[in-house]
């Protein structure tokens, strides 16, 4: 059973964050028929369905319908958003996912608008969503990057949820079902030769659960090994035309899994991924 599948219902975003690697694929969003087909082929094979990879899922007009559809098929649904689309967010209150992750660090990264107004719009959605039982995580994943707004963010949040907050290893529990989470700035892998400064014997030493515990599906149906493959550099097949088993049993996919078993990366993108590097594999967390 695959723990999580990242499904990109649209690869279009309304922001241009400096921590995001962007992509050079044609702009696209899944149709209702395509989403139905993909989720049918994933039904019973994945536990969590993450509405995220590239793009802002709240831009898709059918997002509430997709969440309901996925829930009816037995998926635990998780939504990741930049939280800048309050009107579209409020539509979700009648069809909430299992979990919502709002990336508050996107505000400073773009430098647009007034922070207090942004936090107000976020909390107008976050508080009622948490009250309805959805786990809401407010993320500040910017340590080591732009983080000058973090103290101000915390001061603004206190206007909506007064302290004391319960401390956690990665942040705070503000109230029932509402959390503030900190982490380091995420570094995306790119397809290039590993740095020459890396010892030759260590370059391919990886430990990764891609294709075993996680997969990604791009907006055109392409199946990629994980959420890190933002540009579709490792397209293993297409769920619009193939079954999941057919793709996972392809020579390229099987070679990847066998390589990971021996701490080796068969793909160049994987060799440059800090999350899979043995020396870093237990630091931080995957983008989820």
mmCIF file of C-alpha atoms in Angstrom:
data_model
loop_
_atom_site.group_PDB
_atom_site.id
_atom_site.type_symbol
_atom_site.label_atom_id
_atom_site.label_comp_id
_atom_site.label_asym_id
_atom_site.label_seq_id
_atom_site.Cartn_x
_atom_site.Cartn_y
_atom_site.Cartn_z
ATOM 1 C CA UNK A 1 0.000 0.000 0.000
ATOM 2 C CA UNK A 2 1.315 3.453 -0.949
ATOM 3 C CA UNK A 3 1.130 5.915 1.935
ATOM 4 C CA UNK A 4 0.643 9.008 -0.155
ATOM 5 C CA UNK A 5 -0.033 10.068 -3.702
ATOM 6 C CA UNK A 6 0.540 13.688 -4.685
ATOM 7 C CA UNK A 7 -1.956 14.664 -7.358
ATOM 8 C CA UNK A 8 -1.476 17.874 -9.310
ATOM 9 C CA UNK A 9 -4.969 18.918 -10.358
ATOM 10 C CA UNK A 10 -3.481 22.102 -11.849
ATOM 11 C CA UNK A 11 0.092 23.218 -12.436
ATOM 12 C CA UNK A 12 -0.877 26.904 -12.474
ATOM 13 C CA UNK A 13 -0.174 29.174 -9.505
ATOM 14 C CA UNK A 14 -1.171 32.747 -8.667
ATOM 15 C CA UNK A 15 2.165 33.471 -6.965
ATOM 16 C CA UNK A 16 5.844 33.288 -7.837
ATOM 17 C CA UNK A 17 7.564 32.297 -4.592
ATOM 18 C CA UNK A 18 11.342 32.378 -4.475
ATOM 19 C CA UNK A 19 11.442 28.979 -2.738
ATOM 20 C CA UNK A 20 9.496 27.334 -5.564
ATOM 21 C CA UNK A 21 11.486 25.879 -8.489
ATOM 22 C CA UNK A 22 8.704 26.517 -11.046
ATOM 23 C CA UNK A 23 8.365 24.257 -14.088
ATOM 24 C CA UNK A 24 8.535 24.562 -17.858
ATOM 25 C CA UNK A 25 5.507 22.409 -18.662
ATOM 26 C CA UNK A 26 2.456 23.691 -20.511
ATOM 27 C CA UNK A 27 -0.218 25.112 -18.207
ATOM 28 C CA UNK A 28 -2.894 22.538 -17.572
ATOM 29 C CA UNK A 29 -5.621 21.421 -15.183
ATOM 30 C CA UNK A 30 -7.288 18.030 -14.877
ATOM 31 C CA UNK A 31 -10.827 17.571 -16.080
ATOM 32 C CA UNK A 32 -13.443 15.881 -13.923
ATOM 33 C CA UNK A 33 -13.252 12.801 -16.157
ATOM 34 C CA UNK A 34 -9.470 12.626 -15.848
ATOM 35 C CA UNK A 35 -9.572 13.002 -12.067
ATOM 36 C CA UNK A 36 -12.230 10.304 -11.838
ATOM 37 C CA UNK A 37 -10.120 7.949 -13.976
ATOM 38 C CA UNK A 38 -6.901 8.568 -12.029
ATOM 39 C CA UNK A 39 -8.538 8.117 -8.641
ATOM 40 C CA UNK A 40 -10.239 4.932 -9.847
ATOM 41 C CA UNK A 41 -6.825 3.560 -10.772
ATOM 42 C CA UNK A 42 -5.423 4.610 -7.394
ATOM 43 C CA UNK A 43 -8.399 3.405 -5.356
ATOM 44 C CA UNK A 44 -7.346 0.894 -2.724
ATOM 45 C CA UNK A 45 -3.675 1.448 -3.573
ATOM 46 C CA UNK A 46 -2.970 4.740 -1.753
ATOM 47 C CA UNK A 47 -4.054 5.939 1.675
ATOM 48 C CA UNK A 48 -3.559 9.710 1.505
ATOM 49 C CA UNK A 49 -4.299 11.806 -1.562
ATOM 50 C CA UNK A 50 -2.392 15.101 -1.442
ATOM 51 C CA UNK A 51 -3.744 17.866 -3.660
ATOM 52 C CA UNK A 52 -0.319 19.271 -4.350
ATOM 53 C CA UNK A 53 2.831 19.046 -6.396
ATOM 54 C CA UNK A 54 3.159 22.200 -8.471
ATOM 55 C CA UNK A 55 0.401 24.770 -8.812
ATOM 56 C CA UNK A 56 -2.204 26.208 -6.433
ATOM 57 C CA UNK A 57 -5.060 23.686 -6.110
ATOM 58 C CA UNK A 58 -7.563 26.343 -5.004
ATOM 59 C CA UNK A 59 -7.391 27.786 -8.515
ATOM 60 C CA UNK A 60 -9.202 24.708 -9.804
ATOM 61 C CA UNK A 61 -12.958 25.403 -9.919
ATOM 62 C CA UNK A 62 -13.778 21.743 -9.224
ATOM 63 C CA UNK A 63 -11.641 21.371 -6.100
ATOM 64 C CA UNK A 64 -14.596 20.895 -3.695
ATOM 65 C CA UNK A 65 -16.052 18.266 -6.030
ATOM 66 C CA UNK A 66 -12.683 16.513 -6.294
ATOM 67 C CA UNK A 67 -12.344 16.380 -2.509
ATOM 68 C CA UNK A 68 -15.807 14.840 -2.153
ATOM 69 C CA UNK A 69 -15.110 12.383 -4.952
ATOM 70 C CA UNK A 70 -11.800 11.290 -3.424
ATOM 71 C CA UNK A 71 -13.341 10.928 0.022
ATOM 72 C CA UNK A 72 -16.131 8.740 -1.377
ATOM 73 C CA UNK A 73 -13.470 6.502 -2.911
ATOM 74 C CA UNK A 74 -11.828 5.973 0.474
ATOM 75 C CA UNK A 75 -8.912 8.406 0.336
ATOM 76 C CA UNK A 76 -7.795 10.599 3.218
ATOM 77 C CA UNK A 77 -7.487 13.958 1.497
ATOM 78 C CA UNK A 78 -4.829 16.600 2.213
ATOM 79 C CA UNK A 79 -4.721 20.076 0.690
ATOM 80 C CA UNK A 80 -1.644 22.322 0.489
ATOM 81 C CA UNK A 81 -2.253 25.976 -0.378
ATOM 82 C CA UNK A 82 -0.585 29.374 -0.154
ATOM 83 C CA UNK A 83 -3.728 30.719 1.536
ATOM 84 C CA UNK A 84 -4.044 33.808 -0.650
ATOM 85 C CA UNK A 85 -7.424 32.970 -2.183
ATOM 86 C CA UNK A 86 -9.913 33.527 0.663
ATOM 87 C CA UNK A 87 -13.102 33.460 -1.411
ATOM 88 C CA UNK A 88 -12.159 30.133 -2.959
ATOM 89 C CA UNK A 89 -11.053 28.821 0.443
ATOM 90 C CA UNK A 90 -14.410 29.593 2.012
ATOM 91 C CA UNK A 91 -16.090 27.394 -0.596
ATOM 92 C CA UNK A 92 -14.303 24.440 0.982
ATOM 93 C CA UNK A 93 -16.026 24.811 4.348
ATOM 94 C CA UNK A 94 -18.857 22.623 3.086
ATOM 95 C CA UNK A 95 -16.450 20.023 1.680
ATOM 96 C CA UNK A 96 -13.367 20.015 3.875
ATOM 97 C CA UNK A 97 -10.454 17.627 3.386
ATOM 98 C CA UNK A 98 -8.922 15.544 6.164
ATOM 99 C CA UNK A 99 -6.082 18.051 6.519
ATOM 100 C CA UNK A 100 -5.228 21.531 5.214
ATOM 101 C CA UNK A 101 -1.671 22.913 5.094
ATOM 102 C CA UNK A 102 -1.301 26.660 4.563
ATOM 103 C CA UNK A 103 2.176 27.935 3.668
ATOM 104 C CA UNK A 104 2.371 31.284 5.458
ATOM 105 C CA UNK A 105 5.963 31.798 4.288
ATOM 106 C CA UNK A 106 4.609 32.425 0.791
ATOM 107 C CA UNK A 107 3.621 35.968 1.830
ATOM 108 C CA UNK A 108 7.130 37.188 2.607
ATOM 109 C CA UNK A 109 8.522 35.303 -0.361
ATOM 110 C CA UNK A 110 6.336 37.351 -2.713
ATOM 111 C CA UNK A 111 6.378 40.637 -0.839
ATOM 112 C CA UNK A 112 2.819 41.436 -1.906
ATOM 113 C CA UNK A 113 0.043 42.913 0.192
ATOM 114 C CA UNK A 114 -0.225 43.724 3.887
ATOM 115 C CA UNK A 115 0.699 40.873 6.208
ATOM 116 C CA UNK A 116 -2.117 41.604 8.690
ATOM 117 C CA UNK A 117 -4.699 41.425 5.897
ATOM 118 C CA UNK A 118 -3.251 38.143 4.660
ATOM 119 C CA UNK A 119 -3.289 36.558 8.133
ATOM 120 C CA UNK A 120 -6.854 37.778 8.674
ATOM 121 C CA UNK A 121 -8.032 36.045 5.515
ATOM 122 C CA UNK A 122 -6.141 32.876 6.445
ATOM 123 C CA UNK A 123 -7.670 32.751 9.908
ATOM 124 C CA UNK A 124 -11.190 33.454 8.657
ATOM 125 C CA UNK A 125 -10.881 30.073 6.950
ATOM 126 C CA UNK A 126 -8.573 28.233 9.354
ATOM 127 C CA UNK A 127 -10.586 28.675 12.538
ATOM 128 C CA UNK A 128 -13.965 27.438 11.229
ATOM 129 C CA UNK A 129 -12.222 24.628 9.346
ATOM 130 C CA UNK A 130 -10.515 23.485 12.565
ATOM 131 C CA UNK A 131 -13.803 23.798 14.462
ATOM 132 C CA UNK A 132 -15.364 21.414 11.933
ATOM 133 C CA UNK A 133 -12.690 18.805 12.682
ATOM 134 C CA UNK A 134 -10.181 19.349 9.882
ATOM 135 C CA UNK A 135 -6.533 19.372 10.929
ATOM 136 C CA UNK A 136 -5.185 22.780 9.884
ATOM 137 C CA UNK A 137 -1.417 23.358 9.829
ATOM 138 C CA UNK A 138 -0.041 26.872 9.392
ATOM 139 C CA UNK A 139 3.454 26.427 8.031
ATOM 140 C CA UNK A 140 6.510 28.652 8.309
ATOM 141 C CA UNK A 141 8.983 26.570 6.357
ATOM 142 C CA UNK A 142 11.531 29.325 5.901
ATOM 143 C CA UNK A 143 14.308 28.787 8.432
ATOM 144 C CA UNK A 144 17.586 29.545 6.701
ATOM 145 C CA UNK A 145 15.753 31.654 4.128
ATOM 146 C CA UNK A 146 13.438 34.638 4.436
ATOM 147 C CA UNK A 147 12.060 34.575 7.972
ATOM 148 C CA UNK A 148 11.986 38.214 9.083
ATOM 149 C CA UNK A 149 8.169 38.181 9.251
ATOM 150 C CA UNK A 150 7.911 35.168 11.560
ATOM 151 C CA UNK A 151 7.699 37.100 14.826
ATOM 152 C CA UNK A 152 5.076 39.405 13.369
ATOM 153 C CA UNK A 153 3.112 36.416 12.101
ATOM 154 C CA UNK A 154 3.063 34.937 15.599
ATOM 155 C CA UNK A 155 1.915 38.245 17.098
ATOM 156 C CA UNK A 156 -0.905 38.452 14.570
ATOM 157 C CA UNK A 157 -1.975 34.862 15.192
ATOM 158 C CA UNK A 158 -2.290 35.598 18.900
ATOM 159 C CA UNK A 159 -5.089 38.057 18.092
ATOM 160 C CA UNK A 160 -7.156 35.111 16.871
ATOM 161 C CA UNK A 161 -5.990 32.391 19.245
ATOM 162 C CA UNK A 162 -4.698 33.701 22.534
ATOM 163 C CA UNK A 163 -1.744 32.160 24.326
ATOM 164 C CA UNK A 164 -0.726 29.997 26.047
ATOM 165 C CA UNK A 165 -0.092 27.703 23.099
ATOM 166 C CA UNK A 166 1.072 24.169 23.656
ATOM 167 C CA UNK A 167 4.661 23.670 22.520
ATOM 168 C CA UNK A 168 5.481 20.820 20.164
ATOM 169 C CA UNK A 169 8.822 19.627 18.719
ATOM 170 C CA UNK A 170 8.117 21.433 15.431
ATOM 171 C CA UNK A 171 6.062 24.370 16.662
ATOM 172 C CA UNK A 172 2.829 24.943 18.581
ATOM 173 C CA UNK A 173 -0.660 23.610 18.993
ATOM 174 C CA UNK A 174 -2.736 26.782 18.982
ATOM 175 C CA UNK A 175 -6.035 25.082 19.799
ATOM 176 C CA UNK A 176 -7.946 21.951 18.836
ATOM 177 C CA UNK A 177 -7.009 20.911 15.283
ATOM 178 C CA UNK A 178 -4.976 24.087 14.631
ATOM 179 C CA UNK A 179 -1.157 24.026 14.542
ATOM 180 C CA UNK A 180 1.757 26.333 13.746
ATOM 181 C CA UNK A 181 4.731 24.480 12.283
ATOM 182 C CA UNK A 182 8.316 25.578 11.653
ATOM 183 C CA UNK A 183 10.907 23.961 9.411
ATOM 184 C CA UNK A 184 13.932 24.861 7.328
ATOM 185 C CA UNK A 185 13.629 26.268 3.843
ATOM 186 C CA UNK A 186 13.074 23.427 1.435
ATOM 187 C CA UNK A 187 15.735 22.722 -1.186
ATOM 188 C CA UNK A 188 14.400 21.246 -4.404
ATOM 189 C CA UNK A 189 16.546 18.832 -6.424
ATOM 190 C CA UNK A 190 17.510 19.666 -9.981
ATOM 191 C CA UNK A 191 18.710 17.541 -12.853
ATOM 192 C CA UNK A 192 22.430 18.253 -12.959
ATOM 193 C CA UNK A 193 25.643 16.482 -12.117
ATOM 194 C CA UNK A 194 26.295 16.358 -8.346
ATOM 195 C CA UNK A 195 28.772 18.975 -7.053
ATOM 196 C CA UNK A 196 32.380 18.077 -7.767
ATOM 197 C CA UNK A 197 33.145 18.728 -4.103
ATOM 198 C CA UNK A 198 31.079 15.674 -3.091
ATOM 199 C CA UNK A 199 33.213 12.587 -2.515
ATOM 200 C CA UNK A 200 32.723 10.205 -5.410
ATOM 201 C CA UNK A 201 31.798 7.319 -3.148
ATOM 202 C CA UNK A 202 29.018 9.279 -1.445
ATOM 203 C CA UNK A 203 27.214 10.794 -4.394
ATOM 204 C CA UNK A 204 24.752 7.975 -4.939
ATOM 205 C CA UNK A 205 24.217 6.924 -1.331
ATOM 206 C CA UNK A 206 20.490 7.406 -0.978
ATOM 207 C CA UNK A 207 17.608 6.030 0.995
ATOM 208 C CA UNK A 208 14.218 6.761 -0.523
ATOM 209 C CA UNK A 209 10.719 5.333 -0.375
ATOM 210 C CA UNK A 210 9.657 6.721 -3.743
ATOM 211 C CA UNK A 211 7.457 4.269 -5.678
ATOM 212 C CA UNK A 212 7.157 2.225 -2.493
ATOM 213 C CA UNK A 213 5.472 4.651 -0.102
ATOM 214 C CA UNK A 214 4.833 7.667 -2.317
ATOM 215 C CA UNK A 215 4.159 8.603 -5.926
ATOM 216 C CA UNK A 216 3.142 11.727 -7.808
ATOM 217 C CA UNK A 217 0.694 12.332 -10.642
ATOM 218 C CA UNK A 218 1.129 15.422 -12.803
ATOM 219 C CA UNK A 219 -1.763 17.336 -14.318
ATOM 220 C CA UNK A 220 -1.319 15.540 -17.660
ATOM 221 C CA UNK A 221 -1.564 12.115 -15.978
ATOM 222 C CA UNK A 222 2.167 11.425 -15.941
ATOM 223 C CA UNK A 223 3.266 9.307 -12.993
ATOM 224 C CA UNK A 224 6.470 10.476 -11.305
ATOM 225 C CA UNK A 225 8.228 8.770 -8.388
ATOM 226 C CA UNK A 226 7.641 11.425 -5.741
ATOM 227 C CA UNK A 227 6.634 14.986 -4.902
ATOM 228 C CA UNK A 228 10.145 16.270 -5.661
ATOM 229 C CA UNK A 229 9.853 15.714 -9.409
ATOM 230 C CA UNK A 230 8.265 19.097 -10.079
ATOM 231 C CA UNK A 231 9.168 19.217 -13.768
ATOM 232 C CA UNK A 232 8.335 15.650 -14.727
ATOM 233 C CA UNK A 233 11.948 14.647 -15.316
ATOM 234 C CA UNK A 234 11.214 11.022 -14.387
ATOM 235 C CA UNK A 235 7.970 10.214 -16.200
ATOM 236 C CA UNK A 236 7.415 6.515 -15.696
ATOM 237 C CA UNK A 237 4.079 6.220 -17.471
ATOM 238 C CA UNK A 238 0.662 7.829 -17.647
ATOM 239 C CA UNK A 239 -2.361 6.955 -15.525
ATOM 240 C CA UNK A 240 -4.707 8.320 -18.180
ATOM 241 C CA UNK A 241 -3.757 5.377 -20.394
ATOM 242 C CA UNK A 242 -2.070 2.800 -18.128
ATOM 243 C CA UNK A 243 -2.796 0.958 -14.906
ATOM 244 C CA UNK A 244 -0.703 1.617 -11.815
ATOM 245 C CA UNK A 245 0.690 -1.923 -11.875
ATOM 246 C CA UNK A 246 1.765 -1.573 -15.489
ATOM 247 C CA UNK A 247 3.716 1.571 -14.664
ATOM 248 C CA UNK A 248 5.275 0.270 -11.433
ATOM 249 C CA UNK A 249 6.378 -2.908 -13.204
ATOM 250 C CA UNK A 250 8.105 -1.033 -16.029
ATOM 251 C CA UNK A 251 11.878 -1.603 -16.298
ATOM 252 C CA UNK A 252 12.716 1.984 -15.352
ATOM 253 C CA UNK A 253 10.497 1.947 -12.239
ATOM 254 C CA UNK A 254 11.773 -1.444 -11.100
ATOM 255 C CA UNK A 255 15.361 -0.300 -11.591
ATOM 256 C CA UNK A 256 14.713 2.713 -9.364
ATOM 257 C CA UNK A 257 13.233 0.600 -6.558
ATOM 258 C CA UNK A 258 16.032 -1.962 -6.770
ATOM 259 C CA UNK A 259 18.602 0.822 -6.708
ATOM 260 C CA UNK A 260 17.081 2.352 -3.570
ATOM 261 C CA UNK A 261 17.224 -1.041 -1.868
ATOM 262 C CA UNK A 262 20.984 -0.866 -2.239
ATOM 263 C CA UNK A 263 21.267 2.864 -1.416
ATOM 264 C CA UNK A 264 21.876 3.728 -5.054
ATOM 265 C CA UNK A 265 20.131 6.247 -7.293
ATOM 266 C CA UNK A 266 19.532 5.256 -10.899
ATOM 267 C CA UNK A 267 18.156 8.713 -11.789
ATOM 268 C CA UNK A 268 20.164 11.932 -11.856
ATOM 269 C CA UNK A 269 17.395 13.894 -10.129
ATOM 270 C CA UNK A 270 17.534 11.495 -7.163
ATOM 271 C CA UNK A 271 21.289 11.950 -6.828
ATOM 272 C CA UNK A 272 20.710 15.661 -6.214
ATOM 273 C CA UNK A 273 17.857 15.259 -3.735
ATOM 274 C CA UNK A 274 18.768 16.193 -0.178
ATOM 275 C CA UNK A 275 15.796 14.291 1.252
ATOM 276 C CA UNK A 276 17.106 11.037 -0.131
ATOM 277 C CA UNK A 277 20.730 11.577 0.797
ATOM 278 C CA UNK A 278 21.717 9.107 3.501
ATOM 279 C CA UNK A 279 23.516 11.856 5.408
ATOM 280 C CA UNK A 280 20.377 14.024 5.433
ATOM 281 C CA UNK A 281 17.559 11.475 5.261
ATOM 282 C CA UNK A 282 16.569 11.876 8.904
ATOM 283 C CA UNK A 283 16.798 15.674 8.972
ATOM 284 C CA UNK A 284 13.735 17.785 8.329
ATOM 285 C CA UNK A 285 10.802 16.197 6.558
ATOM 286 C CA UNK A 286 9.517 15.554 3.054
ATOM 287 C CA UNK A 287 7.411 18.251 1.404
ATOM 288 C CA UNK A 288 4.048 17.075 2.654
#
